[in-house]
Tab-separated table of C-alpha atoms in Angstrom:
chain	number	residue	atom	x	y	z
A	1	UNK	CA	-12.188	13.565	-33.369
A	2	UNK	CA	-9.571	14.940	-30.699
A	3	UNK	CA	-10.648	15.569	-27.640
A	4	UNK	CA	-10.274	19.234	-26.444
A	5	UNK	CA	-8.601	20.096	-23.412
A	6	UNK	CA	-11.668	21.225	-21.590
A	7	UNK	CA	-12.850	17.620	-21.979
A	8	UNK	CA	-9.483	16.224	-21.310
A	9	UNK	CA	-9.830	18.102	-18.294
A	10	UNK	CA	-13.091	16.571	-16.646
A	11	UNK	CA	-12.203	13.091	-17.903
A	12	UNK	CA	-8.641	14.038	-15.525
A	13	UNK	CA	-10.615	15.251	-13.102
A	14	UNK	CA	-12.638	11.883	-12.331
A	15	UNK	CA	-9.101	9.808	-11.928
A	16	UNK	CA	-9.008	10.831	-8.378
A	17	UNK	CA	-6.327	12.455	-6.329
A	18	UNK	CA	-3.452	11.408	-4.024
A	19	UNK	CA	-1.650	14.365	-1.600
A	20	UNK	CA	2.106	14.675	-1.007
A	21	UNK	CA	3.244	16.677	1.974
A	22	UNK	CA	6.851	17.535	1.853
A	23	UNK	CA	8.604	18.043	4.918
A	24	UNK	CA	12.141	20.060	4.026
A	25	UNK	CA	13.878	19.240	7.614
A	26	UNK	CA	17.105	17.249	7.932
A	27	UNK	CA	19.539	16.555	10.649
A	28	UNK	CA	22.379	16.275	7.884
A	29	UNK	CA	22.492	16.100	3.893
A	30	UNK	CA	23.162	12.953	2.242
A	31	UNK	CA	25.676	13.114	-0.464
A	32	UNK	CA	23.569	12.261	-2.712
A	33	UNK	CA	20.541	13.978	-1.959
A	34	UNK	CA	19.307	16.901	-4.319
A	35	UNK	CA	15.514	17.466	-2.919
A	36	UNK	CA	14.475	20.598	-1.060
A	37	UNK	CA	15.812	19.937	2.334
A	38	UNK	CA	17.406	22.041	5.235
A	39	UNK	CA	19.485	21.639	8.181
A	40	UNK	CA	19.302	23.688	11.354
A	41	UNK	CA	15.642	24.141	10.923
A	42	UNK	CA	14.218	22.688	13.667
A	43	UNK	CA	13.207	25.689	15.638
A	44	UNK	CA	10.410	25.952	12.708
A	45	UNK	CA	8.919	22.289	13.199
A	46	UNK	CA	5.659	23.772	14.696
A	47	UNK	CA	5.697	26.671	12.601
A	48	UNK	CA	5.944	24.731	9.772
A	49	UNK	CA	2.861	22.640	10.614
A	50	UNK	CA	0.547	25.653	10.998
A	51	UNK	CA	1.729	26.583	7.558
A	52	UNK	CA	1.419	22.929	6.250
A	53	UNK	CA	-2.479	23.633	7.641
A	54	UNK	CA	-2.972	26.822	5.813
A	55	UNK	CA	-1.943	25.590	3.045
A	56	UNK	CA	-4.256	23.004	2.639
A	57	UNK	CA	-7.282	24.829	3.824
A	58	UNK	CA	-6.579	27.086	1.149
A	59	UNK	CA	-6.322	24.165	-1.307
A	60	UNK	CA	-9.138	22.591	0.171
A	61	UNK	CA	-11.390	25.555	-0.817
A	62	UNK	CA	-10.032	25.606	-4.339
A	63	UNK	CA	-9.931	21.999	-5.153
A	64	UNK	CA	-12.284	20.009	-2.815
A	65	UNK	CA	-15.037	19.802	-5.005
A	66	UNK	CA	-13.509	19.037	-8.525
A	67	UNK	CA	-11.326	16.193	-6.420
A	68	UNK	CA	-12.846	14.961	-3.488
A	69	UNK	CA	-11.485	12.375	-1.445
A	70	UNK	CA	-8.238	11.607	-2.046
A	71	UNK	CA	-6.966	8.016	-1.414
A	72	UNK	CA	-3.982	8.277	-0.829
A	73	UNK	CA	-1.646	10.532	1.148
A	74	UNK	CA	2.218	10.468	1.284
A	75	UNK	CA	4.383	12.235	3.925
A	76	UNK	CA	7.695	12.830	2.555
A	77	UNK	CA	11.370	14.722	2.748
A	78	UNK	CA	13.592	15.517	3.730
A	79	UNK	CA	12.925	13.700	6.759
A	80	UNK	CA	8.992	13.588	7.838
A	81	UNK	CA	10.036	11.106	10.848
A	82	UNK	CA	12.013	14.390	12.564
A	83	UNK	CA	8.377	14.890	13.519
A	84	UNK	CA	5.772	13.344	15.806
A	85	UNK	CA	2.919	11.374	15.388
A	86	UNK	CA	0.238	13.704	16.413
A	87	UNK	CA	1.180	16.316	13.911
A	88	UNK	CA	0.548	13.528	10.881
A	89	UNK	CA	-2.806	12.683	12.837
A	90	UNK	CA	-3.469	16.260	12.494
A	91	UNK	CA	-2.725	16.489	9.122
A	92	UNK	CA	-4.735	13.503	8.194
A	93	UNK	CA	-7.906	14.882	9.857
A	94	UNK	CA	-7.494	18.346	8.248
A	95	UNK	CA	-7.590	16.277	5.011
A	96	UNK	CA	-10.794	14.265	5.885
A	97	UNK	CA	-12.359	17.907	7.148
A	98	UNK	CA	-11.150	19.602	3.847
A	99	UNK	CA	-11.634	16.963	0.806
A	100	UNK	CA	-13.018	13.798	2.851
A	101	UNK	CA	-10.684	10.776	2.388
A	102	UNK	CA	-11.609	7.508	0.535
A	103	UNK	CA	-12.068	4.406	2.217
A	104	UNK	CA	-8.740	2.444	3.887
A	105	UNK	CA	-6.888	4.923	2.049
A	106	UNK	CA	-3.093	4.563	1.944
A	107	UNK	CA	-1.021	7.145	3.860
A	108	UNK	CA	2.570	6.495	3.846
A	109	UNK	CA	5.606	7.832	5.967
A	110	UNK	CA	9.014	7.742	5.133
A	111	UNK	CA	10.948	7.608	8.237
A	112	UNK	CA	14.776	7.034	8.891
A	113	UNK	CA	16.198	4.285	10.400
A	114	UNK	CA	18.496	6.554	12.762
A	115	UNK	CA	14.838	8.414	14.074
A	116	UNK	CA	13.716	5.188	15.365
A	117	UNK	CA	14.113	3.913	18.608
A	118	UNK	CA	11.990	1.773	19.998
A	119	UNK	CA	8.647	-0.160	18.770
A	120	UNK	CA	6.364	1.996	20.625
A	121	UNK	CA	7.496	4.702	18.448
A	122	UNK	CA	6.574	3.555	15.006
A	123	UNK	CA	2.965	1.855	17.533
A	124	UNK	CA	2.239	5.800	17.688
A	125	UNK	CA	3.110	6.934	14.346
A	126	UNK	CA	0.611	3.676	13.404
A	127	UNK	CA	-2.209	4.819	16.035
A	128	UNK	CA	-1.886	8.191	14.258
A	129	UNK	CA	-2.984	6.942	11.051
A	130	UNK	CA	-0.130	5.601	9.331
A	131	UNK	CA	-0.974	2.340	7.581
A	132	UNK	CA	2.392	2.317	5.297
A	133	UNK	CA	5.940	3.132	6.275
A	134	UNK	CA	8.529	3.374	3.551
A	135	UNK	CA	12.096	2.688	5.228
A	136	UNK	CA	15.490	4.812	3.665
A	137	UNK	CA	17.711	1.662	3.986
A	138	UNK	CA	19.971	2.282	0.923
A	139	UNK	CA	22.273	0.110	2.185
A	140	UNK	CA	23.247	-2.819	4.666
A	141	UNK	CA	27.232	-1.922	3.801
A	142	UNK	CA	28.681	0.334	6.619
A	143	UNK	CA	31.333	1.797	4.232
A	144	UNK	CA	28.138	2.281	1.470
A	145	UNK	CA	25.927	4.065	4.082
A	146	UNK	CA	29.226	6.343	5.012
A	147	UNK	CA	29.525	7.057	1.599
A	148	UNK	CA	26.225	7.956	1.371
A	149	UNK	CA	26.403	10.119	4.972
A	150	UNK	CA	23.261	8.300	5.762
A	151	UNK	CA	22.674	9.015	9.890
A	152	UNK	CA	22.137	5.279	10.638
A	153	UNK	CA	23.845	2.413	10.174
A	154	UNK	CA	23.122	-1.554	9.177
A	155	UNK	CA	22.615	-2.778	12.801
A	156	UNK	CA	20.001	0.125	12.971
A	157	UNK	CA	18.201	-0.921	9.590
A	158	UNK	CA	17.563	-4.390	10.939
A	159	UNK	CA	16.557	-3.326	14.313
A	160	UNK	CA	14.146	-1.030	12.383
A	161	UNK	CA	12.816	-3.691	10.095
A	162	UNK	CA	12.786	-6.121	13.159
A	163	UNK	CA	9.693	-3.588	15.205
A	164	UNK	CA	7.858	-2.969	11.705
A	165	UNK	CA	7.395	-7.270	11.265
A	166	UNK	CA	6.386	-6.989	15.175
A	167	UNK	CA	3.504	-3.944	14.285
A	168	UNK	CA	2.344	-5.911	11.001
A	169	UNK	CA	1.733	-3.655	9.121
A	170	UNK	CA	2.662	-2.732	5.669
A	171	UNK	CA	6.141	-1.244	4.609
A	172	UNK	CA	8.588	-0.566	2.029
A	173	UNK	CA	12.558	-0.598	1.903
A	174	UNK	CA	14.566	1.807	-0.282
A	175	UNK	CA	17.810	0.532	-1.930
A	176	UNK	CA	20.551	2.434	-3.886
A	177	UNK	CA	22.563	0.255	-6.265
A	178	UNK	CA	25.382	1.091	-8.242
A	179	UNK	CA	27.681	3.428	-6.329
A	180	UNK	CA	30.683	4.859	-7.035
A	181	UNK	CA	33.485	1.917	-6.899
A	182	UNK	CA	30.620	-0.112	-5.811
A	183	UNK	CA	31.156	-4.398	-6.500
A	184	UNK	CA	27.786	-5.969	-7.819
A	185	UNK	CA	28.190	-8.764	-4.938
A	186	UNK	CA	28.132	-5.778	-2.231
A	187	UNK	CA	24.999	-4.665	-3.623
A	188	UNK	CA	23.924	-8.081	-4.243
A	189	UNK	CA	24.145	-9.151	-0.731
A	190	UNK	CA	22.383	-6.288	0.748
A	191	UNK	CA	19.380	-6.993	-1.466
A	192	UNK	CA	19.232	-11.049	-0.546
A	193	UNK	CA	19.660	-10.505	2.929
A	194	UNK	CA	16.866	-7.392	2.562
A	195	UNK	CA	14.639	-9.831	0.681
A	196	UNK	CA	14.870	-12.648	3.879
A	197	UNK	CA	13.072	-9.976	5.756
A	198	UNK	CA	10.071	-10.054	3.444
A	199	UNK	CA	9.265	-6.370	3.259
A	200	UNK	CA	5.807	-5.847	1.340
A	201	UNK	CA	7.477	-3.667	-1.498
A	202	UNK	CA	10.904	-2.502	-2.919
A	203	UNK	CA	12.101	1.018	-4.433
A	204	UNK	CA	15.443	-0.025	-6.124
A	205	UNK	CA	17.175	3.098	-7.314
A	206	UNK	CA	20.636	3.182	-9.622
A	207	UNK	CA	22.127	6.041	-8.296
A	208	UNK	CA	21.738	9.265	-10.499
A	209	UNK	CA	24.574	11.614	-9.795
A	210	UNK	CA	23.060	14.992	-9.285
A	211	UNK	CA	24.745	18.174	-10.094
A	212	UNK	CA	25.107	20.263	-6.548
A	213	UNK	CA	25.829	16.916	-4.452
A	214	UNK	CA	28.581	16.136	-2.777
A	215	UNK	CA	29.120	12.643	-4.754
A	216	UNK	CA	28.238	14.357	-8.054
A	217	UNK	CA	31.282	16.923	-7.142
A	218	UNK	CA	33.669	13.647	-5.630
A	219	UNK	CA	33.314	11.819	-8.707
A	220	UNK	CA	33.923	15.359	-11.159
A	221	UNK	CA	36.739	15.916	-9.400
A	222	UNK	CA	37.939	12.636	-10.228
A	223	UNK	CA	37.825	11.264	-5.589
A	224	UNK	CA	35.698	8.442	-6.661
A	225	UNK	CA	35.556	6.507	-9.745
A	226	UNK	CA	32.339	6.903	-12.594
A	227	UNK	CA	29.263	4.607	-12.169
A	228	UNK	CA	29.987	1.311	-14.501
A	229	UNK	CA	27.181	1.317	-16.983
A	230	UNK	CA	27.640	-2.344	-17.405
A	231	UNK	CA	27.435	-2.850	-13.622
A	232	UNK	CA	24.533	-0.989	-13.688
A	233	UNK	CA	23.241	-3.285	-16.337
A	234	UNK	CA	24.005	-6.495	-14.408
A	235	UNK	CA	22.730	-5.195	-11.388
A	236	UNK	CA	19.546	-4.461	-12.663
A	237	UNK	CA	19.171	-8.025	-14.539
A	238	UNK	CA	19.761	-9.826	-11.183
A	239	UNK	CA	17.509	-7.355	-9.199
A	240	UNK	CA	15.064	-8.615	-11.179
A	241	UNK	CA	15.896	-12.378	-11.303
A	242	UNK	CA	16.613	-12.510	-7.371
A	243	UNK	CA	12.777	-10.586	-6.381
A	244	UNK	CA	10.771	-12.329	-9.258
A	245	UNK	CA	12.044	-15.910	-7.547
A	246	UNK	CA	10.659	-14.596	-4.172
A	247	UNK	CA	7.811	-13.758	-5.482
A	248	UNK	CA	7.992	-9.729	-5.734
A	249	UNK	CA	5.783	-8.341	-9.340
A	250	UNK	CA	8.103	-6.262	-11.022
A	251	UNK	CA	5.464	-3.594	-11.419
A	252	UNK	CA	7.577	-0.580	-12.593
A	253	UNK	CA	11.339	0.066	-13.169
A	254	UNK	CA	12.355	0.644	-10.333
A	255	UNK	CA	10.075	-0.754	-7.920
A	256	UNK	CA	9.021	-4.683	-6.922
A	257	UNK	CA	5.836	-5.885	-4.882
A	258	UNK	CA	4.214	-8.832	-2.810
A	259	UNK	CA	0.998	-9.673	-4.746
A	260	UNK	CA	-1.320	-6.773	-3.400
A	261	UNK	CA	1.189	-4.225	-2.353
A	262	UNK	CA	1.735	-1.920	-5.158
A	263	UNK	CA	2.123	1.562	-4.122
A	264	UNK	CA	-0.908	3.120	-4.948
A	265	UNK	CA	0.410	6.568	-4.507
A	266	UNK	CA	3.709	6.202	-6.689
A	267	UNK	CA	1.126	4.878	-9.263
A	268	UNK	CA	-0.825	7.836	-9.641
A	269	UNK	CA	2.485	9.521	-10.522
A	270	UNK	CA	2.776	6.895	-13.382
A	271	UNK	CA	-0.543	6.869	-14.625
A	272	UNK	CA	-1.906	9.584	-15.144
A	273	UNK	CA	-4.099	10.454	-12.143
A	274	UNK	CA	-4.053	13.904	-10.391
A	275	UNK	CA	-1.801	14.782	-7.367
A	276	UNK	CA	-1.602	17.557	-5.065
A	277	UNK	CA	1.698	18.579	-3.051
A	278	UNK	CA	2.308	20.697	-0.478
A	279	UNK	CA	5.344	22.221	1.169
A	280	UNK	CA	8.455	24.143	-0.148
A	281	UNK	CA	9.426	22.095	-3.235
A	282	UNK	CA	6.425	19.951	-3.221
A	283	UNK	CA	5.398	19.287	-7.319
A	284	UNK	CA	1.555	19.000	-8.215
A	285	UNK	CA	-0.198	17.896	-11.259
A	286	UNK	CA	-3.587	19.374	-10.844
A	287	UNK	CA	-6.373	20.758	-13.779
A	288	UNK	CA	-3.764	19.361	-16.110
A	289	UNK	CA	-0.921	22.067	-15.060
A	290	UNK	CA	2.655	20.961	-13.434
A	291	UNK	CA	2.905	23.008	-10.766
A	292	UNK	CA	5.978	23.173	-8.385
A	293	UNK	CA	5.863	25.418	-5.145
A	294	UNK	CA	8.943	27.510	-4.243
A	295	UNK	CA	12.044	26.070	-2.828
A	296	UNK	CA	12.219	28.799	0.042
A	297	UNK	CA	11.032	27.415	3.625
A	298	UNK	CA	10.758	31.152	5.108
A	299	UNK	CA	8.578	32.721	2.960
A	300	UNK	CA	6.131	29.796	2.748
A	301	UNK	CA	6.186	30.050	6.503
A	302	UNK	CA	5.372	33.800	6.307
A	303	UNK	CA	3.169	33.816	3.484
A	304	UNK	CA	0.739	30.849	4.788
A	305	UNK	CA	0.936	32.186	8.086
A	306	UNK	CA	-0.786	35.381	7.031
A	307	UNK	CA	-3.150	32.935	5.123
A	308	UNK	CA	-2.038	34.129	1.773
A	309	UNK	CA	-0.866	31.495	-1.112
A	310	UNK	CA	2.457	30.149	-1.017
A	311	UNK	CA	4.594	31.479	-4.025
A	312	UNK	CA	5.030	28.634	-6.766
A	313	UNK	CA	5.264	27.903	-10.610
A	314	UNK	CA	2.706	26.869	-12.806
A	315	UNK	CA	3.463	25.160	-16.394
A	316	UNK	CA	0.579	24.982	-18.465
A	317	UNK	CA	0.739	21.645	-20.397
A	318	UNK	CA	-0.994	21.707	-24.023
A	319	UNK	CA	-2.586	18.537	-25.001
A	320	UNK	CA	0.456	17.676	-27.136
A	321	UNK	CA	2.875	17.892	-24.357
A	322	UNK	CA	-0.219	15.767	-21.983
A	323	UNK	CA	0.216	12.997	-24.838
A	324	UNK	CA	3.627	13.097	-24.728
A	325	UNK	CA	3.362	12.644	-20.650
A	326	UNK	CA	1.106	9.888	-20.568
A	327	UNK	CA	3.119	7.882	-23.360
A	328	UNK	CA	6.112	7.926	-21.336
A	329	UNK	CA	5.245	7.808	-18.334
A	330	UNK	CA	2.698	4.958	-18.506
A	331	UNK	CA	5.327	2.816	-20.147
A	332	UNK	CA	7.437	2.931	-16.646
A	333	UNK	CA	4.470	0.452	-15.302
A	334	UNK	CA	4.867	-3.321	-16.289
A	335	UNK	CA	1.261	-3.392	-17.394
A	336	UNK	CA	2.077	-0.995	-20.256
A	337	UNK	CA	-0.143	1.867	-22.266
A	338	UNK	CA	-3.606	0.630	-22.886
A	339	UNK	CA	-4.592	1.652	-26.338
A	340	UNK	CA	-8.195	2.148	-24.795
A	341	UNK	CA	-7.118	4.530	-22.159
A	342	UNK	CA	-5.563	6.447	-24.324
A	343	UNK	CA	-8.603	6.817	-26.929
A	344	UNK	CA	-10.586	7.534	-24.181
A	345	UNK	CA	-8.713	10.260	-23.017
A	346	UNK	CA	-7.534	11.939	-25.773
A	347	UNK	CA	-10.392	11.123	-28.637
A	348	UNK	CA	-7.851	9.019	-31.023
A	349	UNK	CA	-6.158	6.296	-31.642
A	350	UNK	CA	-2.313	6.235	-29.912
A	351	UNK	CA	-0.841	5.410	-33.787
A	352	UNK	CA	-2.454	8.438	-34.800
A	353	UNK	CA	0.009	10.568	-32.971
A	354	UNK	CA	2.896	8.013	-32.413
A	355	UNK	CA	2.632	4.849	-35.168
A	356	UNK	CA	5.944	5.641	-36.639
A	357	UNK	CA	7.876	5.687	-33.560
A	358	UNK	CA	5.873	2.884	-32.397
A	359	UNK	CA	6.831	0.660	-35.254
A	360	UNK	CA	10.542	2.057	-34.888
A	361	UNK	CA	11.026	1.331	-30.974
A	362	UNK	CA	9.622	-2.177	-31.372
A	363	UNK	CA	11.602	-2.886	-34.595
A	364	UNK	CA	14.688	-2.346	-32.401
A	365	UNK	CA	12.936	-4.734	-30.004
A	366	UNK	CA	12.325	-2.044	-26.979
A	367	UNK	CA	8.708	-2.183	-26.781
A	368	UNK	CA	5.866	-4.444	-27.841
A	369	UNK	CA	3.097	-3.011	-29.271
A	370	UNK	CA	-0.394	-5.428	-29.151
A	371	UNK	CA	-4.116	-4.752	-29.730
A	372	UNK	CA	-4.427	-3.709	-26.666
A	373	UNK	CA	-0.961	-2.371	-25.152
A	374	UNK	CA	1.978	-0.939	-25.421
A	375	UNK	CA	4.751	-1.977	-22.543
A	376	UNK	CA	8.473	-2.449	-22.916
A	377	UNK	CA	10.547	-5.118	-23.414
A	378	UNK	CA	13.328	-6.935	-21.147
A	379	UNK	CA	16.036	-5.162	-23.316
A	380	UNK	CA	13.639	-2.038	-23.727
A	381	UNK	CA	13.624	-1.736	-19.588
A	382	UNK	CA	17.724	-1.618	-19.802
A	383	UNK	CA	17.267	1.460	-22.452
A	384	UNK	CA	13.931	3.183	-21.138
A	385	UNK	CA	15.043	6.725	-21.087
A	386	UNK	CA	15.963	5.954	-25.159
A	387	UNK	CA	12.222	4.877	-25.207
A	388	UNK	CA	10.799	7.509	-23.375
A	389	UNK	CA	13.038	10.384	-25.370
A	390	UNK	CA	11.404	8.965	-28.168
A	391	UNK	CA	8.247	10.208	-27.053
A	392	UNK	CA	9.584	13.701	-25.923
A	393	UNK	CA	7.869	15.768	-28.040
């Protein structure tokens, strides 16, 4: 028999939780950026972090005891390194005094390259209970990172990736592949010489051009050539080949790991588990709703200030539109759907709901379907939003 929602919901509700705080502040837009983010803001920093507090006291009353302790927490932007360490150590004991905090839980910043200046500064951010840093490379081209109007350039990066080695402690590097105009070998030699530094875990993006940005509106208008779908392709085949020989578990599309460094907080994301963000912008998926909070820094600075609830959106999922979530969402991970996950959750068997487009998908050779999983294929991986359209419902 199908499970009903209210016993979806307390199987969800024993999966744990990870917390996002956003952090809308920028010194300058990237052209390709389309998250919540300002400029000129700064004046707000500290009011921002009373309302970050308020926020989470509130959320701490109304969620604390259907999720406790989180286990992982994830500071991000925008640009969370515009800040200083004692307001994350803040934030990170508000969190143990409102919901506890599992044990050696990860809590990641992303920081810029061009906000870092000296070791000592990413020693504090550390001190202040930061045990993973995830690094906006993008790029070790010059003319790529102008492109991209990052605020740092490649010298910086290394320098950067030079004082996390010297803390020892765990990080991440973004790269962007496939820009506009961009030659695989330019791409290709950022990655090898980014791989000789040994970071603990890749994010490799192919850039999607966003309506609003400044690149999606350069390449409209016809000032930069379309992305190359078939460089696209042959950049991701090598990604792969290139991280897989130095030993990096290809883990989900679009990101690679040492053997114990999986992001545990991008996972929850991917399988399923509940998270809780906070901020302007900041998405939740919490008592199986999607929740997004409003993209308007002012009024969430007023309204948590005065203790009330920040405005925001809630979608209620039904349990059709939960299936359809966990189907294709789960098959970004390299380990695939587990057919007993998916019983357990939602009281039947996935070819119940899904056998025909199961046995269509893996007739085309996308996915493989076993006893026990569901994951995609190499080709399948070059066509996964095909694959995960097909499970749109």
């Amino acid at each position: 028999m199908t499970n009903s929602k209210k016993e979806l919901l307390n199987k969800f509700r024993d999966r744990g939780l990870s917390l996002y705080f956003h952090f809308p502040f920028c010194k300058s837009k990237c052209s390709y950026c389309d998250f919540y983010s300002l400029t000129g803001k700064a004046d707000l920093k500290s009011e921002y972090i009373k309302a970050l507090i308020a926020e989470l006291d509130l959320s701490g009353r109304r969620f604390s005891s259907l999720y406790p302790e989180p286990s992982t927490i994830y500071f991000g932007g925008g640009t969370p390194s515009l800040f200083n360490p004692a307001n994350f150590n803040l934030i990170i004991e508000k969190v143990k005094s409102n919901f506890g905090l599992k044990l050696d839980p990860e809590i990641t910043l992303e920081i810029n390259p061009a906000d870092i200046n000296s070791f000592e500064e990413l020693k504090e951010f550390k001190q202040a209970g930061i045990n993973r840093f995830s690094l906006g490379v993008q790029s070790l081209n010059d003319e790529e990172l102008k492109l991209l109007d990052r605020r740092h350039d490649s010298k910086q990066a290394r320098e950067v990736i030079k004082f996390l080695h010297e803390l020892g402690v765990n990080f991440s590097v973004d790269l962007i592949s496939s820009l506009p105009g961009q030659k695989s070998f330019d791409y290709l030699t950022s990655l090898k010489e980014l791989v000789k530094y040994r970071p603990n875990h890749f994010s490799i993006y192919n850039l999607q051009l966003e309506e609003g940005t400044e690149l999606f509106r350069a390449v409209a208008n016809g000032e930069l050539p379309e992305i190359s779908e078939d460089v696209d392709a042959i950049n991701y085949k090598n990604t792969e080949r290139i991280l897989k020989s130095a030993g990096y578990d290809h883990y989900e599309i679009s990101s690679f790991a040492l053997p114990g460094y999986q992001s545990a907080h991008n996972s929850s994301y991917w399988r399923f588990i509940p998270y809780l963000g906070l901020g302007p912008g900041a998405h939740s998926f919490i008592e199986l709703n999607r929740i997004e909070n409003l993209k308007d820094l002012d009024s969430y600075i007023k309204l948590n200030s005065k203790n009330q609830e920040a405005e925001h959106q809630i979608d209620e999922l039904i349990i059709k539109e939960l299936r359809s979530e966990f189907m294709f969402l789960g098959l970004r991970m390299e380990q695939g759907i587990l057919k007993k996950e998916f019983y357990d959750l939602f009281g039947q068997k996935v070819d119940v709901f899904y056998g025909d487009k199961i046995n269509k998908l893996e007739d085309k050779g996308l996915i493989k379907s076993t006893d026990r999983v569901i994951k995609l294929t190499d080709q399948g991986k070059l066509f996964a939003n095909q694959v995960f359209l097909a499970f749109i419902d």
